[in-house]
């Protein structure tokens, strides 16, 4: 019965009658000119006396057996004998020793045990039916290759022979149990057969294995040392439940579409690079889901991938590719990526802003995301490439946070002409802390990280549930942000709640224009006059500053404050007059020209 087992291990008959070969045994028990069966018999002759009818072991066999089982050097190792793809460290060749080249060094008992063990990895009928597109995957735990998840990965390493993940146990296992397990062994993720390493990693991260497996050793059949295929170890994966794995289900279909596009021979290099970065980040989340830095990396990779799609309008406009903007994400992404640093809180506050109608009610159809993504709201697709208004936007390809934030304020001020108020305000679930704003104004934040997080966080569909997001240990007082707070009071979408009816301060575009010009002194002077005209007497009459400080303050206006924070700023930095405290916002008249 050994012959049928060998055939099922080495050859698969596909649905159309053609033959396919699992990568573990090469192409039918050979690898190029190397015949595994022939070398198997030669190694047996080195271990046993073939002239004896009882098969007496040779004098060196006990030492070779001891060396094979206990991984120790044994005398009498055969040199310059072929080992094939199974033991890359012993193949020799160029740079294999202190000289120019080395000969192979093989323990014959290792080779014998290796081929005997290959018989356990026989193809299964049920795996053949579930892997019609990947005949090689009919072997246990075999998937297509992807050059992600290991340091030396490159696109050239994606071999047609694929990969195989070998299970490891800590407790003894009988041979019959092993054969039965290998006959059933397969990996599924969301009821689909794993086809790529990231699918396998996702299934392992969800504890989708039984039979006492503690780890998987990942091997890739990659061309090394010329055109020789070697079973290269690509890392070991522990079988343990990782948190937040359900979040990956939200992006899996989108990433599948991105991968299909990146595999096109005419795909832009930027999309290929972005797809690879996303896959690397996904593998990191599956391997160490407890570390929020990996989820932070996943978010930035998603945002960069969407930015690269936006930078290729011809590619995304192809209906056959079915490319779309980032799907709507749940608030769990923010909690999973919470490292306690201010960058995430600032990016979240900036990303979740929405517009306000002329009656003061929120208008979420004009969210801040429309400035970054040419979005067709009706179909949740990219706008047609012919829509010049959607695509010709200075914020789409933004790479500098300070300029981007100033651009947001500028575009919102333009919309002020039609809405009558400054249409930019925070959601009740994410606002800006004073200490985070102070860190931004003092250049103590990572601006590149904030900008890279803004784009994916704009896709958060339900910001509720963010109450557990980390907060600063000691929040700064409003007085430490005196100049910023004074300017921000003139750029609010609602009346300042310091009286029964509130005090409405009409937005003056001249303030931002002077900040854009680097004239902080004039900007503060206009803001002081505006506040006095509205019934608020500022304690600060004038201010001086450099041009970089003026630009930074202009950018900081893009970050929102809550109504309670604006009230704190107004009470700390101004004194409402008795007349303004009794006025209704509709009865107030401006006494300062635009």
Coordinates of C-alpha atoms in Angstrom, one line a residue:
X1 CA 0.0 0.0 0.0
X2 CA 3.0 2.3 0.1
X3 CA 2.8 3.0 -3.7
X4 CA -0.8 4.5 -3.5
X5 CA 0.3 6.7 -0.6
X6 CA 3.3 7.9 -2.4
X7 CA 1.3 8.7 -5.5
X8 CA -1.4 10.6 -3.5
X9 CA 1.4 12.5 -1.8
X10 CA 3.2 13.4 -5.0
X11 CA 0.6 13.7 -7.7
X12 CA -2.9 15.3 -7.9
X13 CA -5.4 14.7 -10.7
X14 CA -7.3 17.9 -11.3
X15 CA -10.9 18.2 -12.5
X16 CA -9.9 18.5 -16.1
X17 CA -7.7 15.4 -15.9
X18 CA -4.4 17.1 -15.9
X19 CA -1.7 16.5 -13.2
X20 CA -0.6 18.8 -10.5
X21 CA 2.2 18.4 -8.0
X22 CA 2.2 19.4 -4.3
X23 CA 5.3 21.5 -3.7
X24 CA 6.5 19.3 -0.8
X25 CA 7.6 16.5 -3.1
X26 CA 8.7 18.6 -6.0
X27 CA 7.3 17.4 -9.3
X28 CA 6.5 13.8 -8.6
X29 CA 9.3 12.8 -6.1
X30 CA 11.9 14.7 -8.0
X31 CA 13.3 18.3 -8.1
X32 CA 14.9 19.0 -11.4
X33 CA 17.6 16.4 -12.0
X34 CA 17.4 15.2 -8.3
X35 CA 15.4 12.0 -7.9
X36 CA 14.3 11.7 -4.3
X37 CA 13.6 7.9 -4.6
X38 CA 17.1 7.1 -5.9
X39 CA 18.7 9.2 -3.2
X40 CA 16.5 7.5 -0.6
X41 CA 17.8 4.1 -1.6
X42 CA 21.4 5.3 -1.6
X43 CA 21.0 6.6 2.0
X44 CA 19.5 3.3 3.1
X45 CA 22.6 1.5 1.7
X46 CA 24.7 3.7 4.0
X47 CA 22.7 2.8 7.0
X48 CA 22.2 -0.9 6.6
X49 CA 24.2 -3.8 5.2
X50 CA 22.4 -4.8 2.0
X51 CA 24.4 -8.0 1.7
X52 CA 22.8 -9.2 4.9
X53 CA 19.4 -10.9 4.7
X54 CA 18.6 -9.4 8.1
X55 CA 19.5 -5.8 7.2
X56 CA 22.1 -5.4 9.9
X57 CA 23.0 -1.7 10.6
X58 CA 26.4 -0.5 9.7
X59 CA 28.8 0.4 12.5
X60 CA 28.1 4.2 12.2
X61 CA 24.3 3.9 12.1
X62 CA 23.8 4.3 15.9
X63 CA 25.7 7.5 16.0
X64 CA 23.8 8.8 13.0
X65 CA 20.5 7.9 14.6
X66 CA 21.5 9.7 17.8
X67 CA 22.6 12.8 15.9
X68 CA 19.3 12.9 13.9
X69 CA 17.1 12.6 17.0
X70 CA 19.1 14.9 19.3
X71 CA 20.3 17.4 16.6
X72 CA 24.0 16.7 17.4
X73 CA 27.0 16.4 15.1
X74 CA 27.7 12.8 14.3
X75 CA 30.9 11.3 12.8
X76 CA 30.7 9.8 9.4
X77 CA 28.3 12.3 7.9
X78 CA 28.2 11.9 4.1
X79 CA 29.6 14.9 2.2
X80 CA 28.8 16.1 -1.2
X81 CA 25.5 14.2 -1.4
X82 CA 22.3 15.8 -2.7
X83 CA 19.8 17.0 -0.1
X84 CA 17.3 18.7 -2.4
X85 CA 15.0 21.5 -1.2
X86 CA 14.4 20.2 2.3
X87 CA 17.5 21.3 4.2
X88 CA 18.8 24.7 2.8
X89 CA 21.4 25.0 5.5
X90 CA 23.2 21.8 4.4
X91 CA 23.2 22.3 0.6
X92 CA 26.6 23.9 0.5
X93 CA 27.5 26.0 -2.5
X94 CA 28.9 29.5 -2.8
X95 CA 29.6 31.2 0.5
X96 CA 28.7 28.1 2.4
X97 CA 32.0 28.1 4.4
X98 CA 35.0 30.2 5.1
X99 CA 36.3 29.5 1.5
X100 CA 34.6 30.2 -1.8
X101 CA 32.2 27.2 -1.7
X102 CA 31.3 24.3 0.5
X103 CA 30.1 20.8 -0.1
X104 CA 26.8 19.5 1.2
X105 CA 26.8 17.7 4.6
X106 CA 23.9 15.3 5.1
X107 CA 23.0 12.8 7.8
X108 CA 21.6 9.8 5.8
X109 CA 19.1 9.1 8.6
X110 CA 17.8 12.6 8.3
X111 CA 17.1 12.0 4.6
X112 CA 15.3 8.7 5.2
X113 CA 13.1 10.1 8.0
X114 CA 12.4 13.1 5.9
X115 CA 10.9 11.1 3.0
X116 CA 9.1 8.8 5.4
X117 CA 7.5 11.8 7.0
X118 CA 6.4 13.2 3.6
X119 CA 4.0 10.3 3.2
X120 CA 1.9 11.8 6.1
X121 CA 1.2 14.9 4.0
X122 CA -1.0 13.1 1.5
X123 CA -3.6 15.0 -0.5
X124 CA -7.2 14.6 0.6
X125 CA -10.4 14.4 -1.5
X126 CA -12.3 17.0 0.5
X127 CA -9.4 19.4 0.1
X128 CA -9.3 18.8 -3.6
X129 CA -12.9 19.9 -3.9
X130 CA -12.4 23.0 -1.8
X131 CA -9.2 24.0 -3.6
X132 CA -10.1 23.7 -7.3
X133 CA -8.3 26.9 -8.2
X134 CA -5.2 25.9 -6.3
X135 CA -4.4 22.2 -7.0
X136 CA -1.3 22.3 -4.8
X137 CA -3.5 23.3 -1.8
X138 CA -5.0 19.9 -1.7
X139 CA -1.9 19.1 0.4
X140 CA -2.3 19.8 4.1
X141 CA -1.9 23.4 5.1
X142 CA -0.6 24.5 1.7
X143 CA -1.4 28.0 0.3
X144 CA -0.3 30.3 -2.4
X145 CA 2.8 32.2 -1.7
X146 CA 3.0 35.9 -0.8
X147 CA 6.2 37.8 0.0
X148 CA 4.9 39.3 3.3
X149 CA 5.4 38.6 6.9
X150 CA 9.2 38.1 6.8
X151 CA 12.1 40.5 6.6
X152 CA 13.7 39.4 3.4
X153 CA 10.5 39.2 1.4
X154 CA 10.4 40.6 -2.2
X155 CA 8.0 40.3 -5.1
X156 CA 10.4 37.9 -6.8
X157 CA 9.9 35.5 -3.9
X158 CA 6.3 34.8 -4.8
X159 CA 7.0 31.3 -6.3
X160 CA 4.4 29.3 -8.1
X161 CA 5.1 26.4 -5.8
X162 CA 3.4 28.3 -2.9
X163 CA 3.9 27.8 0.8
X164 CA 3.2 25.1 3.4
X165 CA 2.6 25.7 7.1
X166 CA 3.8 22.8 9.3
X167 CA 2.0 22.1 12.6
X168 CA 4.0 21.6 15.8
X169 CA 2.9 19.8 18.9
X170 CA 4.1 19.9 22.5
X171 CA 2.6 16.5 23.5
X172 CA 3.2 13.1 21.9
X173 CA 0.9 12.0 19.0
X174 CA 0.2 8.5 17.7
X175 CA 0.9 7.8 14.1
X176 CA -2.7 6.9 13.4
X177 CA -3.9 10.2 14.9
X178 CA -1.4 12.0 12.8
X179 CA -2.5 10.4 9.6
X180 CA -6.2 11.1 10.4
X181 CA -5.3 14.7 11.3
X182 CA -3.3 15.3 8.1
X183 CA -6.2 13.8 6.0
X184 CA -8.5 16.4 7.4
X185 CA -6.0 19.2 7.8
X186 CA -7.0 22.4 6.2
X187 CA -7.4 26.1 7.0
X188 CA -10.5 28.1 6.7
X189 CA -11.3 31.8 7.5
X190 CA -14.9 32.9 7.5
X191 CA -16.0 29.6 6.0
X192 CA -13.6 30.1 3.0
X193 CA -10.5 28.0 2.3
X194 CA -7.4 29.9 3.0
X195 CA -5.7 30.7 -0.2
X196 CA -3.0 33.1 0.9
X197 CA -0.7 33.4 3.9
X198 CA -2.7 36.3 5.3
X199 CA -5.8 34.1 5.2
X200 CA -3.9 31.4 7.1
X201 CA -2.6 33.9 9.6
X202 CA -6.1 35.2 10.2
X203 CA -7.4 31.7 10.9
X204 CA -4.5 30.9 13.3
X205 CA -5.1 34.2 15.1
X206 CA -8.7 33.2 15.8
X207 CA -7.6 29.9 17.3
X208 CA -9.2 28.0 14.4
X209 CA -7.2 24.8 15.1
X210 CA -7.6 21.8 17.3
X211 CA -5.7 18.6 18.1
X212 CA -3.3 20.3 20.4
X213 CA -1.3 22.3 17.9
X214 CA 0.7 25.0 19.6
X215 CA 2.6 26.6 16.7
X216 CA 2.9 26.6 12.9
X217 CA 6.3 26.7 11.1
X218 CA 5.9 28.6 7.9
X219 CA 7.9 27.4 4.9
X220 CA 8.1 29.0 1.5
X221 CA 9.3 27.1 -1.6
X222 CA 11.5 29.9 -2.9
X223 CA 14.2 30.1 -5.5
X224 CA 17.6 30.5 -3.8
X225 CA 21.2 29.8 -4.8
X226 CA 20.5 30.2 -8.5
X227 CA 17.3 28.6 -9.7
X228 CA 17.2 25.9 -7.0
X229 CA 13.9 25.8 -5.0
X230 CA 14.5 25.6 -1.3
X231 CA 12.1 25.1 1.6
X232 CA 12.9 28.4 3.3
X233 CA 11.7 28.9 6.8
X234 CA 9.7 32.2 7.0
X235 CA 8.9 32.4 10.7
X236 CA 7.0 30.6 13.4
X237 CA 3.4 31.4 14.4
X238 CA 2.0 30.7 17.8
X239 CA -1.6 29.3 18.0
X240 CA -3.3 31.7 20.4
X241 CA -6.3 33.8 20.3
X242 CA -5.6 37.4 19.3
X243 CA -7.9 40.3 20.2
X244 CA -9.8 42.5 17.7
X245 CA -9.5 40.1 14.8
X246 CA -13.2 40.8 13.9
X247 CA -12.0 44.2 12.8
X248 CA -10.2 42.7 9.9
X249 CA -13.4 41.3 8.4
X250 CA -14.4 44.9 7.7
X251 CA -11.5 45.5 5.3
X252 CA -10.9 42.0 3.9
X253 CA -13.1 42.4 0.8
X254 CA -11.5 45.8 0.1
X255 CA -8.0 44.4 0.5
X256 CA -8.9 41.5 -1.9
X257 CA -9.9 44.0 -4.6
X258 CA -6.7 46.0 -4.0
X259 CA -4.6 42.8 -4.3
X260 CA -6.3 41.8 -7.6
X261 CA -5.5 45.3 -9.0
X262 CA -1.9 45.2 -7.8
X263 CA -1.3 41.8 -9.5
X264 CA -2.2 43.3 -12.9
X265 CA 0.9 43.7 -15.0
X266 CA -0.1 47.3 -15.8
X267 CA -0.9 48.2 -12.3
X268 CA 0.8 51.5 -11.1
X269 CA 3.8 50.9 -8.8
X270 CA 2.3 53.0 -6.1
X271 CA -0.7 50.7 -5.8
X272 CA 1.5 47.6 -5.8
X273 CA 3.6 49.1 -3.0
X274 CA 0.5 50.1 -1.0
X275 CA -1.0 46.6 -1.3
X276 CA 2.1 45.0 -0.1
X277 CA 2.3 47.4 2.9
X278 CA -1.3 46.6 3.8
X279 CA -0.5 42.9 3.7
X280 CA 2.5 43.3 5.9
X281 CA 0.5 45.3 8.5
X282 CA -2.3 42.7 8.4
X283 CA 0.2 39.9 9.2
X284 CA 1.5 41.9 12.1
X285 CA -2.0 42.3 13.5
X286 CA -2.6 38.6 13.3
X287 CA 0.7 37.8 14.9
X288 CA 0.6 40.3 17.8
X289 CA -2.9 41.6 18.1
X290 CA -2.3 42.8 21.7
X291 CA 0.1 45.5 20.5
X292 CA -1.8 48.7 19.5
X293 CA 1.2 49.8 17.5
X294 CA 0.4 47.1 14.9
X295 CA -3.2 48.3 14.6
X296 CA -1.9 51.9 14.3
X297 CA 0.3 50.7 11.5
X298 CA -2.7 49.0 9.9
X299 CA -4.7 52.2 9.9
X300 CA -1.8 54.2 8.4
X301 CA -1.4 51.5 5.7
X302 CA -5.1 51.7 4.8
X303 CA -5.0 55.5 4.6
X304 CA -1.9 55.4 2.4
X305 CA -3.5 52.8 0.1
X306 CA -6.6 55.0 -0.4
X307 CA -4.4 58.0 -1.1
X308 CA -2.5 56.0 -3.8
X309 CA -5.8 55.1 -5.3
X310 CA -6.9 58.7 -5.3
X311 CA -3.6 59.5 -7.0
X312 CA -4.4 57.1 -9.9
X313 CA -7.8 58.4 -11.3
X314 CA -7.5 56.4 -14.5
X315 CA -7.1 53.1 -12.6
X316 CA -9.9 53.7 -10.1
X317 CA -12.3 54.9 -12.9
X318 CA -12.0 51.4 -14.6
X319 CA -15.4 49.7 -13.7
X320 CA -13.8 46.2 -14.2
X321 CA -11.5 46.8 -11.2
X322 CA -14.4 47.7 -8.9
X323 CA -12.1 49.9 -6.8
X324 CA -13.8 51.9 -4.0
X325 CA -12.9 54.2 -1.2
X326 CA -12.1 52.8 2.2
X327 CA -15.2 51.0 3.6
X328 CA -16.9 52.4 6.7
X329 CA -15.1 51.3 9.8
X330 CA -16.3 50.7 13.4
X331 CA -15.1 52.6 16.4
X332 CA -13.2 49.5 17.5
X333 CA -10.4 50.4 15.2
X334 CA -9.7 53.5 17.3
X335 CA -9.7 51.6 20.6
X336 CA -7.5 48.9 19.1
X337 CA -4.9 51.5 17.9
X338 CA -5.0 53.6 21.1
X339 CA -1.3 54.0 22.2
X340 CA -2.1 56.8 24.6
X341 CA -0.3 59.3 22.5
X342 CA -1.8 62.7 21.4
X343 CA -1.4 62.0 17.6
X344 CA -4.4 59.6 17.5
X345 CA -6.6 61.9 19.5
X346 CA -5.7 64.9 17.3
X347 CA -6.3 62.9 14.1
X348 CA -9.6 61.6 15.4
X349 CA -10.8 65.1 16.3
X350 CA -9.8 66.5 13.0
X351 CA -11.3 63.6 11.0
X352 CA -14.7 63.4 12.6
X353 CA -15.7 67.0 12.0
X354 CA -18.9 67.7 10.2
X355 CA -20.6 70.6 8.6
X356 CA -23.4 72.8 10.2
X357 CA -26.4 74.2 8.5
X358 CA -27.5 77.8 8.7
X359 CA -29.9 76.9 11.5
X360 CA -27.0 75.6 13.6
X361 CA -27.9 71.9 13.2
X362 CA -25.2 69.4 12.1
X363 CA -25.0 68.5 8.4
X364 CA -23.1 65.3 8.1
X365 CA -23.5 65.2 4.3
X366 CA -20.6 67.7 4.1
X367 CA -18.1 65.9 6.3
X368 CA -14.5 66.7 6.1
X369 CA -13.9 63.5 4.2
X370 CA -15.2 65.2 1.0
X371 CA -12.1 67.4 1.0
X372 CA -9.7 64.4 0.8
X373 CA -11.6 61.8 -1.3
X374 CA -13.5 62.5 -4.6
X375 CA -16.5 60.7 -3.2
X376 CA -19.8 59.9 -5.0
X377 CA -22.1 59.8 -1.9
X378 CA -25.0 58.1 -3.8
X379 CA -23.1 55.0 -4.7
X380 CA -20.2 55.2 -2.3
X381 CA -17.7 55.1 -5.1
X382 CA -15.0 57.4 -6.5
X383 CA -16.4 60.2 -8.5
X384 CA -15.9 59.9 -12.3
X385 CA -12.6 61.2 -13.5
X386 CA -14.4 63.7 -15.7
X387 CA -15.7 65.5 -12.5
X388 CA -13.0 68.2 -12.3
X389 CA -14.5 69.8 -9.2
X390 CA -14.2 66.5 -7.2
X391 CA -10.7 65.6 -8.4
X392 CA -9.0 69.0 -8.6
X393 CA -8.5 69.6 -4.9
X394 CA -5.4 70.7 -3.2
X395 CA -6.1 68.5 -0.2
X396 CA -6.3 65.2 -2.2
X397 CA -2.5 64.8 -2.5
X398 CA -1.6 66.6 0.7
X399 CA 1.6 65.5 2.4
X400 CA 2.1 68.3 5.0
X401 CA -0.2 68.5 8.0
X402 CA 0.2 72.2 8.6
X403 CA -0.7 73.1 5.0
X404 CA -3.5 70.6 5.0
X405 CA -5.1 72.0 8.1
X406 CA -4.8 75.5 6.7
X407 CA -6.4 74.3 3.5
X408 CA -9.3 72.8 5.4
X409 CA -10.0 76.1 7.2
X410 CA -9.7 78.0 3.9
X411 CA -12.2 75.8 2.1
X412 CA -14.6 76.0 4.9
X413 CA -14.4 79.8 5.0
X414 CA -15.3 79.8 1.3
X415 CA -18.4 77.8 2.1
X416 CA -19.3 80.4 4.7
X417 CA -20.7 82.6 1.9
X418 CA -23.5 80.1 1.3
X419 CA -24.2 78.9 4.9
X420 CA -23.8 82.2 6.8
X421 CA -21.7 80.5 9.6
X422 CA -18.4 78.8 9.9
X423 CA -19.5 75.2 8.8
X424 CA -17.0 73.2 10.8
X425 CA -17.6 71.6 14.2
X426 CA -16.7 68.5 16.2
X427 CA -18.7 65.4 16.9
X428 CA -19.7 64.9 20.5
X429 CA -17.7 61.7 20.6
X430 CA -14.3 63.2 19.7
X431 CA -13.0 66.6 20.6
X432 CA -9.6 68.2 21.1
X433 CA -7.9 68.3 24.5
X434 CA -6.1 71.5 25.4
X435 CA -2.8 69.7 26.3
X436 CA -2.8 68.0 22.8
X437 CA -3.4 71.4 21.1
X438 CA -0.5 72.8 23.1
X439 CA 1.7 70.0 22.0
X440 CA 0.8 70.6 18.4
X441 CA 1.4 74.4 18.7
X442 CA 4.8 73.7 20.3
X443 CA 5.8 71.2 17.5
X444 CA 5.9 68.3 20.0
X445 CA 3.7 66.0 17.9
X446 CA 4.4 63.8 14.9
X447 CA 2.7 65.7 12.1
X448 CA 3.3 63.0 9.5
X449 CA 1.6 60.4 11.8
X450 CA -1.4 62.7 12.4
X451 CA -1.9 63.3 8.7
X452 CA -1.6 59.6 7.8
X453 CA -4.2 58.7 10.5
X454 CA -6.7 61.4 9.4
X455 CA -7.7 59.6 6.2
X456 CA -8.6 56.2 7.6
X457 CA -10.3 57.7 10.7
X458 CA -12.6 59.7 8.4
X459 CA -14.2 56.4 7.5
X460 CA -15.4 55.8 11.0
X461 CA -19.1 55.3 10.6
X462 CA -20.3 55.3 14.2
X463 CA -18.0 57.3 16.5
X464 CA -20.0 56.2 19.6
X465 CA -18.2 53.9 22.0
X466 CA -15.1 56.1 22.2
X467 CA -15.6 57.0 25.8
X468 CA -12.8 54.6 26.8
X469 CA -10.3 56.3 24.6
X470 CA -7.2 57.4 26.6
X471 CA -7.1 60.9 27.8
X472 CA -4.2 63.2 28.8
X473 CA -3.1 62.7 32.4
X474 CA -3.1 66.4 33.2
X475 CA -5.0 68.6 30.7
X476 CA -3.7 72.1 30.1
X477 CA -5.7 75.1 31.2
X478 CA -7.3 77.5 28.6
X479 CA -5.0 80.3 29.8
X480 CA -2.0 78.4 28.4
X481 CA -3.6 78.6 24.9
X482 CA -4.6 82.3 25.2
X483 CA -3.8 83.4 21.7
X484 CA -5.2 80.3 20.1
X485 CA -8.3 80.4 22.2
X486 CA -8.9 84.1 21.4
X487 CA -8.7 83.3 17.6
X488 CA -10.8 80.2 17.9
X489 CA -13.7 82.1 19.6
X490 CA -14.0 83.9 16.3
X491 CA -14.3 80.7 14.3
X492 CA -17.2 78.8 15.9
X493 CA -20.4 77.3 14.3
X494 CA -22.6 78.0 17.3
X495 CA -23.1 80.8 19.9
X496 CA -20.7 80.7 22.8
X497 CA -22.8 79.4 25.8
X498 CA -21.8 82.1 28.4
X499 CA -25.3 83.5 28.8
X500 CA -28.9 82.4 28.6
X501 CA -29.1 82.7 24.8
X502 CA -25.4 82.5 24.1
X503 CA -23.2 85.0 22.3
X504 CA -22.7 84.6 18.6
X505 CA -19.4 85.8 17.2
X506 CA -19.6 86.2 13.4
X507 CA -16.6 84.8 11.6
X508 CA -14.4 87.3 9.9
X509 CA -12.3 85.8 7.0
X510 CA -9.8 88.6 7.5
X511 CA -8.5 87.0 10.7
X512 CA -7.4 83.8 8.9
X513 CA -6.1 85.9 5.9
X514 CA -3.8 87.8 8.2
X515 CA -2.6 84.5 9.8
X516 CA -1.9 83.1 6.3
X517 CA 0.2 86.1 5.6
X518 CA 2.2 85.6 8.7
X519 CA 0.8 88.8 10.4
X520 CA -0.1 87.6 13.8
X521 CA -0.4 91.1 15.3
X522 CA -3.1 92.2 12.9
X523 CA -4.9 88.9 13.1
X524 CA -5.2 89.3 16.9
X525 CA -6.2 92.9 16.6
X526 CA -9.1 92.0 14.3
X527 CA -10.2 89.2 16.6
X528 CA -10.2 91.5 19.6
X529 CA -12.4 94.0 17.7
X530 CA -14.7 91.3 16.6
X531 CA -15.1 89.9 20.2
X532 CA -15.7 93.4 21.6
X533 CA -18.4 94.0 19.0
X534 CA -20.1 90.8 20.0
X535 CA -20.2 91.7 23.6
X536 CA -17.0 90.0 24.9
X537 CA -14.2 92.1 26.3
X538 CA -10.9 90.2 25.9
X539 CA -8.3 90.5 28.6
X540 CA -5.7 90.5 25.8
X541 CA -5.5 93.5 23.6
X542 CA -2.5 92.7 21.4
X543 CA 0.0 90.0 20.6
X544 CA 3.2 89.6 18.6
X545 CA 4.7 86.5 17.0
X546 CA 6.8 85.2 14.2
X547 CA 5.6 84.0 10.8
X548 CA 6.0 80.3 11.6
X549 CA 3.9 80.8 14.8
X550 CA 1.3 82.6 12.8
X551 CA 1.1 79.7 10.3
X552 CA 0.9 77.2 13.1
X553 CA -2.0 79.0 14.8
X554 CA -3.8 79.1 11.4
X555 CA -3.4 75.4 11.1
X556 CA -4.6 74.9 14.7
X557 CA -7.9 76.5 13.9
X558 CA -8.8 73.3 12.0
X559 CA -9.0 71.3 15.2
X560 CA -12.4 71.5 16.9
X561 CA -13.4 72.5 20.4
X562 CA -16.6 71.4 22.2
X563 CA -19.2 73.9 23.4
X564 CA -18.1 73.4 27.0
X565 CA -14.5 74.1 26.0
X566 CA -15.4 77.3 24.2
X567 CA -17.3 78.4 27.3
X568 CA -14.2 77.8 29.4
X569 CA -12.1 79.8 27.0
X570 CA -14.6 82.7 26.9
X571 CA -14.8 82.9 30.7
X572 CA -11.1 82.7 31.1
X573 CA -10.0 85.2 28.5
X574 CA -12.9 87.6 28.2
X575 CA -15.6 89.3 30.3
X576 CA -19.1 89.3 28.8
X577 CA -20.9 92.7 29.0
X578 CA -24.3 93.0 30.8
X579 CA -25.9 94.0 27.5
X580 CA -24.7 91.0 25.6
X581 CA -25.8 88.6 28.3
X582 CA -29.4 89.6 27.8
X583 CA -29.4 89.7 24.0
X584 CA -30.6 87.0 21.7
X585 CA -28.2 86.0 18.9
X586 CA -30.7 87.1 16.3
X587 CA -30.9 90.6 17.8
X588 CA -27.2 91.3 17.8
X589 CA -25.8 93.7 15.2
X590 CA -22.3 93.8 14.0
X591 CA -20.4 97.1 14.7
X592 CA -17.2 96.1 12.9
X593 CA -17.0 96.0 9.1
X594 CA -16.0 92.7 7.4

